[in-house]
mmCIF file of C-alpha atoms in Angstrom:
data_model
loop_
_atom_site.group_PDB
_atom_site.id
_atom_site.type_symbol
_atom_site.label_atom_id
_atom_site.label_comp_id
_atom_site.label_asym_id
_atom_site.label_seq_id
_atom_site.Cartn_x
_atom_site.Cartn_y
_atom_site.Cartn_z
ATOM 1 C CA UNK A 240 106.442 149.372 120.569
ATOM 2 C CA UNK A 241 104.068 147.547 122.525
ATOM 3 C CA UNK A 242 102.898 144.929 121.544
ATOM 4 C CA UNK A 243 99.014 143.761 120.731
ATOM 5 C CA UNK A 244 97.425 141.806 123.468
ATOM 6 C CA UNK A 245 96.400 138.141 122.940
ATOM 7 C CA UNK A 246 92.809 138.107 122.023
ATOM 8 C CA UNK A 247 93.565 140.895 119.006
ATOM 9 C CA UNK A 248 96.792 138.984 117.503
ATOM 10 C CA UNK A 249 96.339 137.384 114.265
ATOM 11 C CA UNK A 250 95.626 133.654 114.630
ATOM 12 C CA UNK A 251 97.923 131.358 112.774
ATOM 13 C CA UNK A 252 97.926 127.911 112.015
ATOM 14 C CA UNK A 253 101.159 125.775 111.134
ATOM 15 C CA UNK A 254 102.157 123.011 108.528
ATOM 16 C CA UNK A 255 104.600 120.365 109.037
ATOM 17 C CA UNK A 256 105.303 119.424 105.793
ATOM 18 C CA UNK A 257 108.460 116.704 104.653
ATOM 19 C CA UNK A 258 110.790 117.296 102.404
ATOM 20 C CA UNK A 259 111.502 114.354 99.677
ATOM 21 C CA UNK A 260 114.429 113.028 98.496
ATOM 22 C CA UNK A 261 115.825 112.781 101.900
ATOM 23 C CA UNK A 262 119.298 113.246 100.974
ATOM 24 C CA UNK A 263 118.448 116.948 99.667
ATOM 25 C CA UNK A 264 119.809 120.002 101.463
ATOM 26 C CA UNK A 265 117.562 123.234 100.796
ATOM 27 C CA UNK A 266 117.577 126.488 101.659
ATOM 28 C CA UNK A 267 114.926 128.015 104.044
ATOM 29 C CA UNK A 268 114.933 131.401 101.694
ATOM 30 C CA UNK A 269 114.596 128.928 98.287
ATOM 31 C CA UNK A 270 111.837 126.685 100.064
ATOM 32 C CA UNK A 271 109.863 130.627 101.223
ATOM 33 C CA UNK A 272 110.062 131.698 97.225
ATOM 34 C CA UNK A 273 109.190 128.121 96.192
ATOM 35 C CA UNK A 274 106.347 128.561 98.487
ATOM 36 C CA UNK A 275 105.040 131.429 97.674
ATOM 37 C CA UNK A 276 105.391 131.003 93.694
ATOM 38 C CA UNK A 277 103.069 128.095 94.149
ATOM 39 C CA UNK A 278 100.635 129.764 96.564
ATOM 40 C CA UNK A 279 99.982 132.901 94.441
ATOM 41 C CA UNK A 280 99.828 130.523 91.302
ATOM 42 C CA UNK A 281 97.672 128.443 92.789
ATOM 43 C CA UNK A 282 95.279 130.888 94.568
ATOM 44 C CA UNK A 283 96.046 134.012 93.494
ATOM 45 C CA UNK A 284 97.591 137.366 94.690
ATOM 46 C CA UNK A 285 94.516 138.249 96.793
ATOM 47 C CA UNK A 286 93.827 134.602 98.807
ATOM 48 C CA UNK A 287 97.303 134.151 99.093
ATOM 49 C CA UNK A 288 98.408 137.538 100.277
ATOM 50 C CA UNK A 289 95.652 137.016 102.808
ATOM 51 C CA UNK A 290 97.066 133.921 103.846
ATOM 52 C CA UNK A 291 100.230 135.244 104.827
ATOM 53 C CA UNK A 292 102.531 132.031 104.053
ATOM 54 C CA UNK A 293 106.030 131.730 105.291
ATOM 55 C CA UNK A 294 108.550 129.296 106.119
ATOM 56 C CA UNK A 295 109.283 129.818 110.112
ATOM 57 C CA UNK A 296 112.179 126.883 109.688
ATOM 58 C CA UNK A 297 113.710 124.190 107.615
ATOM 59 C CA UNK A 298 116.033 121.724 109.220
ATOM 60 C CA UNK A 299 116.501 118.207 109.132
ATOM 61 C CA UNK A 300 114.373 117.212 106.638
ATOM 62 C CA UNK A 301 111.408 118.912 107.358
ATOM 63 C CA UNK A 302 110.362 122.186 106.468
ATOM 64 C CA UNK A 303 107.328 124.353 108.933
ATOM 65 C CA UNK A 304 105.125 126.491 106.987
ATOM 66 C CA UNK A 305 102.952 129.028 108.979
ATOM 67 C CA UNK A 306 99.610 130.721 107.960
ATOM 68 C CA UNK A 307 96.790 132.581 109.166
ATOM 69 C CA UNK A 308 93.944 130.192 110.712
ATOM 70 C CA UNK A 309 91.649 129.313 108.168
ATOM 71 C CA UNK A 310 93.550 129.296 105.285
ATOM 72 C CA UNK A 311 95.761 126.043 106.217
ATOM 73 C CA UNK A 312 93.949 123.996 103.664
ATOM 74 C CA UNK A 313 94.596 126.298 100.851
ATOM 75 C CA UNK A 314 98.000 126.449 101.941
ATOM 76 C CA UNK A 315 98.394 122.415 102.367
ATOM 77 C CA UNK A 316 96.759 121.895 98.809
ATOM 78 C CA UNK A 317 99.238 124.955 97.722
ATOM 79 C CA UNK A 318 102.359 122.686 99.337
ATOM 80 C CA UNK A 319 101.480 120.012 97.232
ATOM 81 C CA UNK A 320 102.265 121.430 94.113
ATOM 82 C CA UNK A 321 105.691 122.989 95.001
ATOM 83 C CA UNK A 322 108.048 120.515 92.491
ATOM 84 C CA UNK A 323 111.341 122.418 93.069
ATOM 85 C CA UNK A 324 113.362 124.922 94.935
ATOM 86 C CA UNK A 325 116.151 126.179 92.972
ATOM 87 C CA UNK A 326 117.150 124.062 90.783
ATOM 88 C CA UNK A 327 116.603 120.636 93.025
ATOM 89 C CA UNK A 328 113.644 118.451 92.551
ATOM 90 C CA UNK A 329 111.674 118.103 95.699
ATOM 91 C CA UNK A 330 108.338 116.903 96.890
ATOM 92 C CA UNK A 331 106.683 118.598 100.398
ATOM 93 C CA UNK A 332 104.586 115.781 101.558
ATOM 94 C CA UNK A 333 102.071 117.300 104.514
ATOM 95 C CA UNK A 334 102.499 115.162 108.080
ATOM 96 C CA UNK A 335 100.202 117.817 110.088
ATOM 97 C CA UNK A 336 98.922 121.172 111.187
ATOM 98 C CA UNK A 337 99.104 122.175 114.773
ATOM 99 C CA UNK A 338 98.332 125.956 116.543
ATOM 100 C CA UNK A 339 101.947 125.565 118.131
ATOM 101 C CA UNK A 340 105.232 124.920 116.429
ATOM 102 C CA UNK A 341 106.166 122.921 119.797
ATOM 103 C CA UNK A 342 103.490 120.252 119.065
ATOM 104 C CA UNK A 343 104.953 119.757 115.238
ATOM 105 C CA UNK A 344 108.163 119.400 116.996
ATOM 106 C CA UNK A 345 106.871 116.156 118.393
ATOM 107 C CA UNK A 346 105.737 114.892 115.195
ATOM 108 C CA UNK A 347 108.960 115.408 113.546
ATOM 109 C CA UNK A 348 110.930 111.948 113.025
ATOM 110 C CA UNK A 349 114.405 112.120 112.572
ATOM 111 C CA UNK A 350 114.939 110.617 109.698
ATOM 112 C CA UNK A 351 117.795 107.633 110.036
ATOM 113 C CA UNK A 352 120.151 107.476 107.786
ATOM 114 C CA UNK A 353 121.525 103.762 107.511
ATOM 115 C CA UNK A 354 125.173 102.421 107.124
ATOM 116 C CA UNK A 355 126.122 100.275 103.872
ATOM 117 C CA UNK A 356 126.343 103.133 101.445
ATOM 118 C CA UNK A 357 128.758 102.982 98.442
ATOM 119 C CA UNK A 358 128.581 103.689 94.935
ATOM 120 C CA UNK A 359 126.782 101.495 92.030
ATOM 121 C CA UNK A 360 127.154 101.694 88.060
ATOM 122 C CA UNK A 361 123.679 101.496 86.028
ATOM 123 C CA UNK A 362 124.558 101.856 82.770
ATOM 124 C CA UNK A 363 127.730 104.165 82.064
ATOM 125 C CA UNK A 364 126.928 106.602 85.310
ATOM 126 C CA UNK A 365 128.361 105.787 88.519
ATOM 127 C CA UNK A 366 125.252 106.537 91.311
ATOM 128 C CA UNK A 367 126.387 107.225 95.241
ATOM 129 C CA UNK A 368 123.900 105.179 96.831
ATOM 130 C CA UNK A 369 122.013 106.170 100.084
ATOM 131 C CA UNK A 370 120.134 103.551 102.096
ATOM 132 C CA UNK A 371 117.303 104.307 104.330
ATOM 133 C CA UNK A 372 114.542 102.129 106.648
ATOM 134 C CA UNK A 373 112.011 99.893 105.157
ATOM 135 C CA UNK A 374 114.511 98.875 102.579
ATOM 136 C CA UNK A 375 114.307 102.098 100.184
ATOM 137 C CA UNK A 376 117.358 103.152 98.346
ATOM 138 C CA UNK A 377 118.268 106.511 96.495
ATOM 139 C CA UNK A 378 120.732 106.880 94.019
ATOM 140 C CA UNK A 379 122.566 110.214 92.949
ATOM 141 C CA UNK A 380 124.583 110.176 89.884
ATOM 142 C CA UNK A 381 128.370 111.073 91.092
ATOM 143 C CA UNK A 382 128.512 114.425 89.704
ATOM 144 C CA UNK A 383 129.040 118.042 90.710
ATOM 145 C CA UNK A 384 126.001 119.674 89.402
ATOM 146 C CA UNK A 385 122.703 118.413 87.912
ATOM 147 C CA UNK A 386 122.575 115.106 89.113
ATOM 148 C CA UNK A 387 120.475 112.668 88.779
ATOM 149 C CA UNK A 388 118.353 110.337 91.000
ATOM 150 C CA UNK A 389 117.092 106.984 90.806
ATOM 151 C CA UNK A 390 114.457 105.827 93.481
ATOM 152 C CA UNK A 391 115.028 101.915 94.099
ATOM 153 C CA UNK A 392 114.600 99.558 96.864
ATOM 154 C CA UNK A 393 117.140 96.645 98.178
ATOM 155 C CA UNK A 394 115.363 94.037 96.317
ATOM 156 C CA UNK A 395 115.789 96.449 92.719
ATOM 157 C CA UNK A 396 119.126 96.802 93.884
ATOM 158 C CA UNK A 397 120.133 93.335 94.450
ATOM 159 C CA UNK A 398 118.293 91.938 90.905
ATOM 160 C CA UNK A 399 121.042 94.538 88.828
ATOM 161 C CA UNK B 167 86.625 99.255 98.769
ATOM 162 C CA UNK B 168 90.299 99.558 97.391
ATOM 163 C CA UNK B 169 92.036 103.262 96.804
ATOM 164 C CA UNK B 170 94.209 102.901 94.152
ATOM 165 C CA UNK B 171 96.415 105.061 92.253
ATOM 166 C CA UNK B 172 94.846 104.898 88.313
ATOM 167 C CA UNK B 173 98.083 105.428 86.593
ATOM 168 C CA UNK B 174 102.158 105.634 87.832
ATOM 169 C CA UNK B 175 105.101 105.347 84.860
ATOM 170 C CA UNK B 176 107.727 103.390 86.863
ATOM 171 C CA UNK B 177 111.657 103.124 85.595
ATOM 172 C CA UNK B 178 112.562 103.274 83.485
ATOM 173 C CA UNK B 179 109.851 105.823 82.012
ATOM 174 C CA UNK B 180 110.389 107.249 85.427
ATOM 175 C CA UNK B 181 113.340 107.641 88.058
ATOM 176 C CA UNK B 182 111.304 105.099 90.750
ATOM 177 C CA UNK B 183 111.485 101.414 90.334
ATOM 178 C CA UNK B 184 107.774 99.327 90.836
ATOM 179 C CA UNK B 185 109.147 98.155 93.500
ATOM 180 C CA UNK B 186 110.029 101.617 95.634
ATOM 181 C CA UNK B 187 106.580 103.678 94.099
ATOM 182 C CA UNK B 188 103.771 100.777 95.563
ATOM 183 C CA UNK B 189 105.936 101.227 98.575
ATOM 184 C CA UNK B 190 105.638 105.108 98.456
ATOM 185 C CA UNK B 191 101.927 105.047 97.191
ATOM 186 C CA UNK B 192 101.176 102.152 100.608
ATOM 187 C CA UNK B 193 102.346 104.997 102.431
ATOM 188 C CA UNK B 194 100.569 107.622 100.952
ATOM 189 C CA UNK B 195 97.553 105.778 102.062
ATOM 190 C CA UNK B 196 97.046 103.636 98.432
ATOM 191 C CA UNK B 197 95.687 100.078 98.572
ATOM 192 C CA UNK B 198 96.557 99.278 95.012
ATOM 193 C CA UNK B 199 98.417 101.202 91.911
ATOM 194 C CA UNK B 200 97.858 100.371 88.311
ATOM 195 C CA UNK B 201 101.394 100.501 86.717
ATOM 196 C CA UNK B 202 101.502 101.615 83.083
ATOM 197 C CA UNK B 203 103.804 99.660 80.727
ATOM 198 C CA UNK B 204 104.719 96.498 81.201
ATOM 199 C CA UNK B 205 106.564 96.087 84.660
ATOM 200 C CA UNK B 206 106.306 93.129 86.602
ATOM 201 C CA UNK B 207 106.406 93.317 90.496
ATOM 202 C CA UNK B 208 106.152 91.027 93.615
ATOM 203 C CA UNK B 209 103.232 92.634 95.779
ATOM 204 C CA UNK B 210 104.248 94.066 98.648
ATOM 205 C CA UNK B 211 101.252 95.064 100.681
ATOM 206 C CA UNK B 212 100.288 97.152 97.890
ATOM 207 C CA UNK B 213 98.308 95.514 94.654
ATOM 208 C CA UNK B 214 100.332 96.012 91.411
ATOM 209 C CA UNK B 215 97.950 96.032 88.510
ATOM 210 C CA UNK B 216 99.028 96.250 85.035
ATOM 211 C CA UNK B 217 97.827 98.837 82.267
ATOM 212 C CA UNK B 218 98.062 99.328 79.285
ATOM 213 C CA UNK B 219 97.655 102.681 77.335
ATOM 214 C CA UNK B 220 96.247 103.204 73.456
ATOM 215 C CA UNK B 221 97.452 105.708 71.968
ATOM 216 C CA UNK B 222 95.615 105.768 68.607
ATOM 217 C CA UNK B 223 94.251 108.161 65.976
ATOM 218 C CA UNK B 224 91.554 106.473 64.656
ATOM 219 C CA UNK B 225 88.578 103.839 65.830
ATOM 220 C CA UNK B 226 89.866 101.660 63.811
ATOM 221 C CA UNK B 227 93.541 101.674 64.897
ATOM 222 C CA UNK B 228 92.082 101.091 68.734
ATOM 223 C CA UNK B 229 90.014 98.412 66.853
ATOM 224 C CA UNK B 230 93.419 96.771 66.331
ATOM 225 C CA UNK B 231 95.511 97.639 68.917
ATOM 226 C CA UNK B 232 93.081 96.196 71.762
ATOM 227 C CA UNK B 233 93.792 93.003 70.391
ATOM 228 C CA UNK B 234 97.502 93.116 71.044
ATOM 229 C CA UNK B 235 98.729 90.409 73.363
ATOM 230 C CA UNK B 236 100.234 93.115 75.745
ATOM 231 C CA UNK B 237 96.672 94.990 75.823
ATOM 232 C CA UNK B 238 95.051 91.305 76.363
ATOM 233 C CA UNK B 239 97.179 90.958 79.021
ATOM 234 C CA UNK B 240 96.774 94.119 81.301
ATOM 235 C CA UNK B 241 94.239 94.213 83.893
ATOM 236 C CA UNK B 242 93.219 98.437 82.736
ATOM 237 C CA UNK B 243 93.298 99.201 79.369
ATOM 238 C CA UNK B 244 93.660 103.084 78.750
ATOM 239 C CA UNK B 245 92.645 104.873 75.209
ATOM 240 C CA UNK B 246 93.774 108.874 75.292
ATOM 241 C CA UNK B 247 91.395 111.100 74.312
ATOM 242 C CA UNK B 248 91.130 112.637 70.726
ATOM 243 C CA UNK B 249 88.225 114.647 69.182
ATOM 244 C CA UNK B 250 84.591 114.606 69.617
ATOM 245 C CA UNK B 251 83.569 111.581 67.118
ATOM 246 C CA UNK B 252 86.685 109.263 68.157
ATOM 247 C CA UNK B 253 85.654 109.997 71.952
ATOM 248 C CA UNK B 254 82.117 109.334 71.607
ATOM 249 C CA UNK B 255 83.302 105.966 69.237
ATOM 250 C CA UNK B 256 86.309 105.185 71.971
ATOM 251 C CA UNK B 257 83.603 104.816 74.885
ATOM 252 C CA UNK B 258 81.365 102.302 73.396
ATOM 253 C CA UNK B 259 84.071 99.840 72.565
ATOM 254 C CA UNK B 260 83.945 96.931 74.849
ATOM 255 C CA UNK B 261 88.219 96.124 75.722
ATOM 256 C CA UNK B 262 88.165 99.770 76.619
ATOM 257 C CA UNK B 263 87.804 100.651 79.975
ATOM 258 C CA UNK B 264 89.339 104.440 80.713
ATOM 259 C CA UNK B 265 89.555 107.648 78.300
ATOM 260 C CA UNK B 266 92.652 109.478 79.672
ATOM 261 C CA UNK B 267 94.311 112.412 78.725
ATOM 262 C CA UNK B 268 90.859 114.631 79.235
ATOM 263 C CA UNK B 269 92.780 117.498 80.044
ATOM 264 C CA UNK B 270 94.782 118.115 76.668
ATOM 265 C CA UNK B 271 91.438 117.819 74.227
ATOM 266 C CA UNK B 272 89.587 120.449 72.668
ATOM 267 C CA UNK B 273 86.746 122.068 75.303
ATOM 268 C CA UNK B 274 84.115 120.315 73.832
ATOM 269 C CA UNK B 275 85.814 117.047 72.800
ATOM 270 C CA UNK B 276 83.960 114.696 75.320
ATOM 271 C CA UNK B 277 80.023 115.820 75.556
ATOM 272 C CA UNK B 278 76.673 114.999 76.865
ATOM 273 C CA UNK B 279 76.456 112.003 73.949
ATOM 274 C CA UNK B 280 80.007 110.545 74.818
ATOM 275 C CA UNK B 281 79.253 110.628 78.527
ATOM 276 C CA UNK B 282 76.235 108.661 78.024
ATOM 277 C CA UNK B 283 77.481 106.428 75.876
ATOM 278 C CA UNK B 284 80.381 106.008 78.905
ATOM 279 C CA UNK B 285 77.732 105.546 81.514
ATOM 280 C CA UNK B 286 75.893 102.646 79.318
ATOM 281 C CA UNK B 287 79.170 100.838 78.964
ATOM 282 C CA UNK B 288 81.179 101.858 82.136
ATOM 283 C CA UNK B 289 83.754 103.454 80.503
ATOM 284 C CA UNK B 290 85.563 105.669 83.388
ATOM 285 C CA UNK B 291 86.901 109.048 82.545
ATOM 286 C CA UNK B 292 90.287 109.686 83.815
ATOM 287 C CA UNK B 293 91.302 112.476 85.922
ATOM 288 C CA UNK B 294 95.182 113.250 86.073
ATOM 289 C CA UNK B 295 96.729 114.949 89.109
ATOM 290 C CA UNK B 296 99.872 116.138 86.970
ATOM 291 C CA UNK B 297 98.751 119.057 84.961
ATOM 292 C CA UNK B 298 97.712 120.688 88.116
ATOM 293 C CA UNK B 299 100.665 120.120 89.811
ATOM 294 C CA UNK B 300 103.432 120.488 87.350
ATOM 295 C CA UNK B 301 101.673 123.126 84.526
ATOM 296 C CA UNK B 302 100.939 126.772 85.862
ATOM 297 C CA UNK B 303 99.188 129.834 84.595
ATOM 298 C CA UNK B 304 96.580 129.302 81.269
ATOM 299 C CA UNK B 305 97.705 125.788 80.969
ATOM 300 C CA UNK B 306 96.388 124.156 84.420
ATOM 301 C CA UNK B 307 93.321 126.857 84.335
ATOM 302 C CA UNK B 308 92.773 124.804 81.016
ATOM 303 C CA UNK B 309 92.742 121.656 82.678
ATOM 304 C CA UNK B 310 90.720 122.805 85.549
ATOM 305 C CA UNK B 311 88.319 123.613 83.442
ATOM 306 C CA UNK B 312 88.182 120.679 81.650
ATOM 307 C CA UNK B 313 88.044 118.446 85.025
ATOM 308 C CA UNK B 314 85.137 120.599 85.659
ATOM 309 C CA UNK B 315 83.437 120.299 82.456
ATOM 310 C CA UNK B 316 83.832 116.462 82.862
ATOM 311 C CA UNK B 317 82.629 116.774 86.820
ATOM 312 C CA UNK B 318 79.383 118.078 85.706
ATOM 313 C CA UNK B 319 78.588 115.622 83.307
ATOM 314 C CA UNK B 320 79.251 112.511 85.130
ATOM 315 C CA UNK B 321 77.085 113.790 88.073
ATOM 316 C CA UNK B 322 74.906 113.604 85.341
ATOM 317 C CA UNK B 323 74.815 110.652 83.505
ATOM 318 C CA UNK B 324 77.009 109.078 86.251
ATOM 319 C CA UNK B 325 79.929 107.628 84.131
ATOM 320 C CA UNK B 326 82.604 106.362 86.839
ATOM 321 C CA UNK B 327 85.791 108.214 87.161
ATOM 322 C CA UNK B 328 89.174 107.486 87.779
ATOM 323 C CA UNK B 329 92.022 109.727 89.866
ATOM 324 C CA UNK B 330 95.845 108.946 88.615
ATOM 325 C CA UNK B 331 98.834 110.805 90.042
ATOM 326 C CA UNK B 332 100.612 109.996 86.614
ATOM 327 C CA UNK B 333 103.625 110.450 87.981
ATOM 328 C CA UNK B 334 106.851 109.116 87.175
ATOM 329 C CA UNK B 335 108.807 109.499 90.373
ATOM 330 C CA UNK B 336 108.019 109.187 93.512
ATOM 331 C CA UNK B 337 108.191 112.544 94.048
ATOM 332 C CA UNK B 338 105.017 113.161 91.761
ATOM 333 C CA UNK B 339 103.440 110.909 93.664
ATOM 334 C CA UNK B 340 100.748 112.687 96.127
ATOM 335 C CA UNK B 341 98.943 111.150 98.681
ATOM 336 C CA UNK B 342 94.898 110.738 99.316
ATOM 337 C CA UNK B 343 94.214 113.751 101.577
ATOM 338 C CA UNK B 344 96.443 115.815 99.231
ATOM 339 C CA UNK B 345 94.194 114.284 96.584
ATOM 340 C CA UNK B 346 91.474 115.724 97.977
ATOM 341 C CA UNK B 347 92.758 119.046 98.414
ATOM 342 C CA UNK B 348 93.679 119.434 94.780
ATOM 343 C CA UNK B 349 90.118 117.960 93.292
ATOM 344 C CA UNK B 350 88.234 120.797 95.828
ATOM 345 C CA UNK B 351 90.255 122.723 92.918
ATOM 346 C CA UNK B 352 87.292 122.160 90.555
ATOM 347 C CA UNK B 353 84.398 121.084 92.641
ATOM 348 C CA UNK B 354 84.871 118.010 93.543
ATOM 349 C CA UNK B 355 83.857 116.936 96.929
ATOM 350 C CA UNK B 356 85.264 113.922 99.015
ATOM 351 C CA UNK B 357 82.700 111.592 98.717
ATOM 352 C CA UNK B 358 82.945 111.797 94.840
ATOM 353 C CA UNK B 359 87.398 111.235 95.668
ATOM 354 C CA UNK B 360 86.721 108.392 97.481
ATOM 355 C CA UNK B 361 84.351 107.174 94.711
ATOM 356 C CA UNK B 362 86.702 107.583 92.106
ATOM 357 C CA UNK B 363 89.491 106.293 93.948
ATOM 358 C CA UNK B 364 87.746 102.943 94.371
ATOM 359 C CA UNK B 365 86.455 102.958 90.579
ATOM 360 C CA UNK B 366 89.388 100.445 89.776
ATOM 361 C CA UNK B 367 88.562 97.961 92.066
ATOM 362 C CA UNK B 368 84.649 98.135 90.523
ATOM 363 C CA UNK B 369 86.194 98.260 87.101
ATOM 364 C CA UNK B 370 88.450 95.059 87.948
ATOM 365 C CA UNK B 371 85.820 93.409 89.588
ATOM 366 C CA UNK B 372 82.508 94.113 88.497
ATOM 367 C CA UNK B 373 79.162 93.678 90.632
ATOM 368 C CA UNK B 374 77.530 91.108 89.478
ATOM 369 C CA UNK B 375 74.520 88.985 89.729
ATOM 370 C CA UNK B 376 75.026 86.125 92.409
ATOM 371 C CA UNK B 377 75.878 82.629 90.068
ATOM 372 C CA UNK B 378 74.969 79.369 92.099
ATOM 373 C CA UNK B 379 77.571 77.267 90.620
ATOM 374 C CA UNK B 380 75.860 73.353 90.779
#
């Protein structure tokens, strides 16, 4: 099939958006329906449908949502009520909206993971702790499924 | 003019430490974040002010609880909304400063009298960010209603208003352009954000009459 030339192919516009806790592995397919639920919640069958959402990729902490020009707003505001995927806790925070996935590739910071982790007891649950810059430390409870997290910094850390 | 965050539940009502949320919220684009309960915190960048909320149902149990020593101490102190005669008796009380909870009252339960009443004593009306991001379906149409309802009357009788993320974890947390998205929910535009935003600072530190001090 041939395809449409330039000036008569859909616009779209696309959303960097990060994923919170950092630590959190997702699945592009969980993060689309988690997406979506919220969008057609949020706005409705008809706005949303016309918006077109989807996830082009998820990978290393950051998740790219695309949507048809003019409806990235809806879609942002729509991103920031997504509170899971699957059964993980998560938080999309929006970092930007570009024409071209290329220029949201430059805005995507790796985020560094930094050495020192180990495991601390709070209470009777042991908690694998993960450190990251600017001195901000997640805990997840050691655990298989369901686990909990704690959100601390060094300084909450060190007064335990 | 100082954004601040009206309302956050740190650990351990929440997951996130003081500490880890006023460094999430500085972030976020927050100058200051009223912490509710009684959590003490070395300011980092961000202002940590303290709150305190009433939760009371009757005048005259407010009467008595705003002279607790932990209400006396808190910089914001917080009554949640009840029916129509405790609201319109709630916003004339002096120690009170912010009806929250708007959203979970009856449709009706904060009206033309109470808002003027607010506006006379600059009692701010709370807006919450959590219903509309955790409820869905009749529940945050409810609540976008009544953020409406409440939006129409202070651009009447020009009560202030206050935005809170409520949320217990950083990951509730939401920051000011995202703010702005979800209040264009119900009407609100950005200058009126920004305006409630800063309504803590005002509230904190009132405009007042120049004093020459001799």
């Amino acid at each position: 099939m041939r395809p449409r030339p330039p000036a008569m192919r859909t616009k779209r516009r696309y959303i960097l958006a990060r994923i919170l806790p950092y630590e959190v592995q997702v699945d592009q397919k969980q993060v689309y329906l988690a997406v979506i639920e919220a969008a057609t919640s949020l706005l409705g069958d008809a706005a949303s449908g016309l918006a077109q959402p989807a996830v082009v990729f998820c990978e290393g902490g950051y998740v790219v949502v695309r949507c048809r020009r003019g409806t990235e707003k809806d879609i942002a505001v729509a991103l920031a009520t997504v509170t899971a995927v699957g059964d993980e806790r998560i938080a999309l925070r929006t970092v930007a909206t570009s024409g071209t996935i290329h220029a949201l590739r430059r805005r995507m910071r790796p985020i560094r993971h930094l050495s020192g982790d180990g495991e601390v007891k709070i209470g009777e649950t042991y908690f694998a702790v993960y450190r990251y810059p600017r001195q901000k430390v997640d805990l997840v409870e050691k655990g298989i499924k369901h686990q909990k997290s704690l959100f601390f910094t060094e300084g909450d850390l060190e007064e335990r | 003019m100082k954004i601040t965050d009206a309302g956050i539940h740190p650990y351990p009502a929440g997951d996130s430490t003081v500490a880890r949320m006023a460094l999430e919220a500085g972030g976020l684009g927050f100058d200051s974040v009223v912490v509710i309960g009684d959590a003490a915190h070395r300011s980092s960048g961000v202002e940590v002010l303290r709150g305190a909320v009433i939760g009371a149902s009757s005048v005259k149990e407010v009467l008595k609880r705003v002279r607790d020593p932990a209400v006396r101490r808190a910089d914001i102190v917080y009554v949640d909304a009840g029916d129509i005669s405790f609201n319109r008796a709630i916003v004339s009380i002096k120690e009170v400063n912010v009806v929250r909870s708007i959203h979970a009252t009856r449709r009706n339960a904060f009206d033309h009298v109470a808002a003027r009443t607010a506006s006379e004593h600059g009692v701010a009306v709370d807006i919450s960010m959590a219903p509309i991001i955790h409820l869905r379906g009749t529940k945050r149409q409810r609540a976008l209603q009544r953020y409406a309802d409440v939006l129409s009357l202070q651009r009447r009788y020009g009560f202030p208003l206050t935005i809170s993320s409520d949320a217990r974890s950083i990951l509730g947390q939401r920051s000011v352009r995202e703010i702005r998205g979800l209040c264009a929910l119900f009407g609100m535009t950005g200058a009126e954000v920004t305006e409630a935003l800063s309504s803590i600072g005002r509230i904190v530190e009132p405009h007042r009459p120049v004093r020459v001090v001799e």
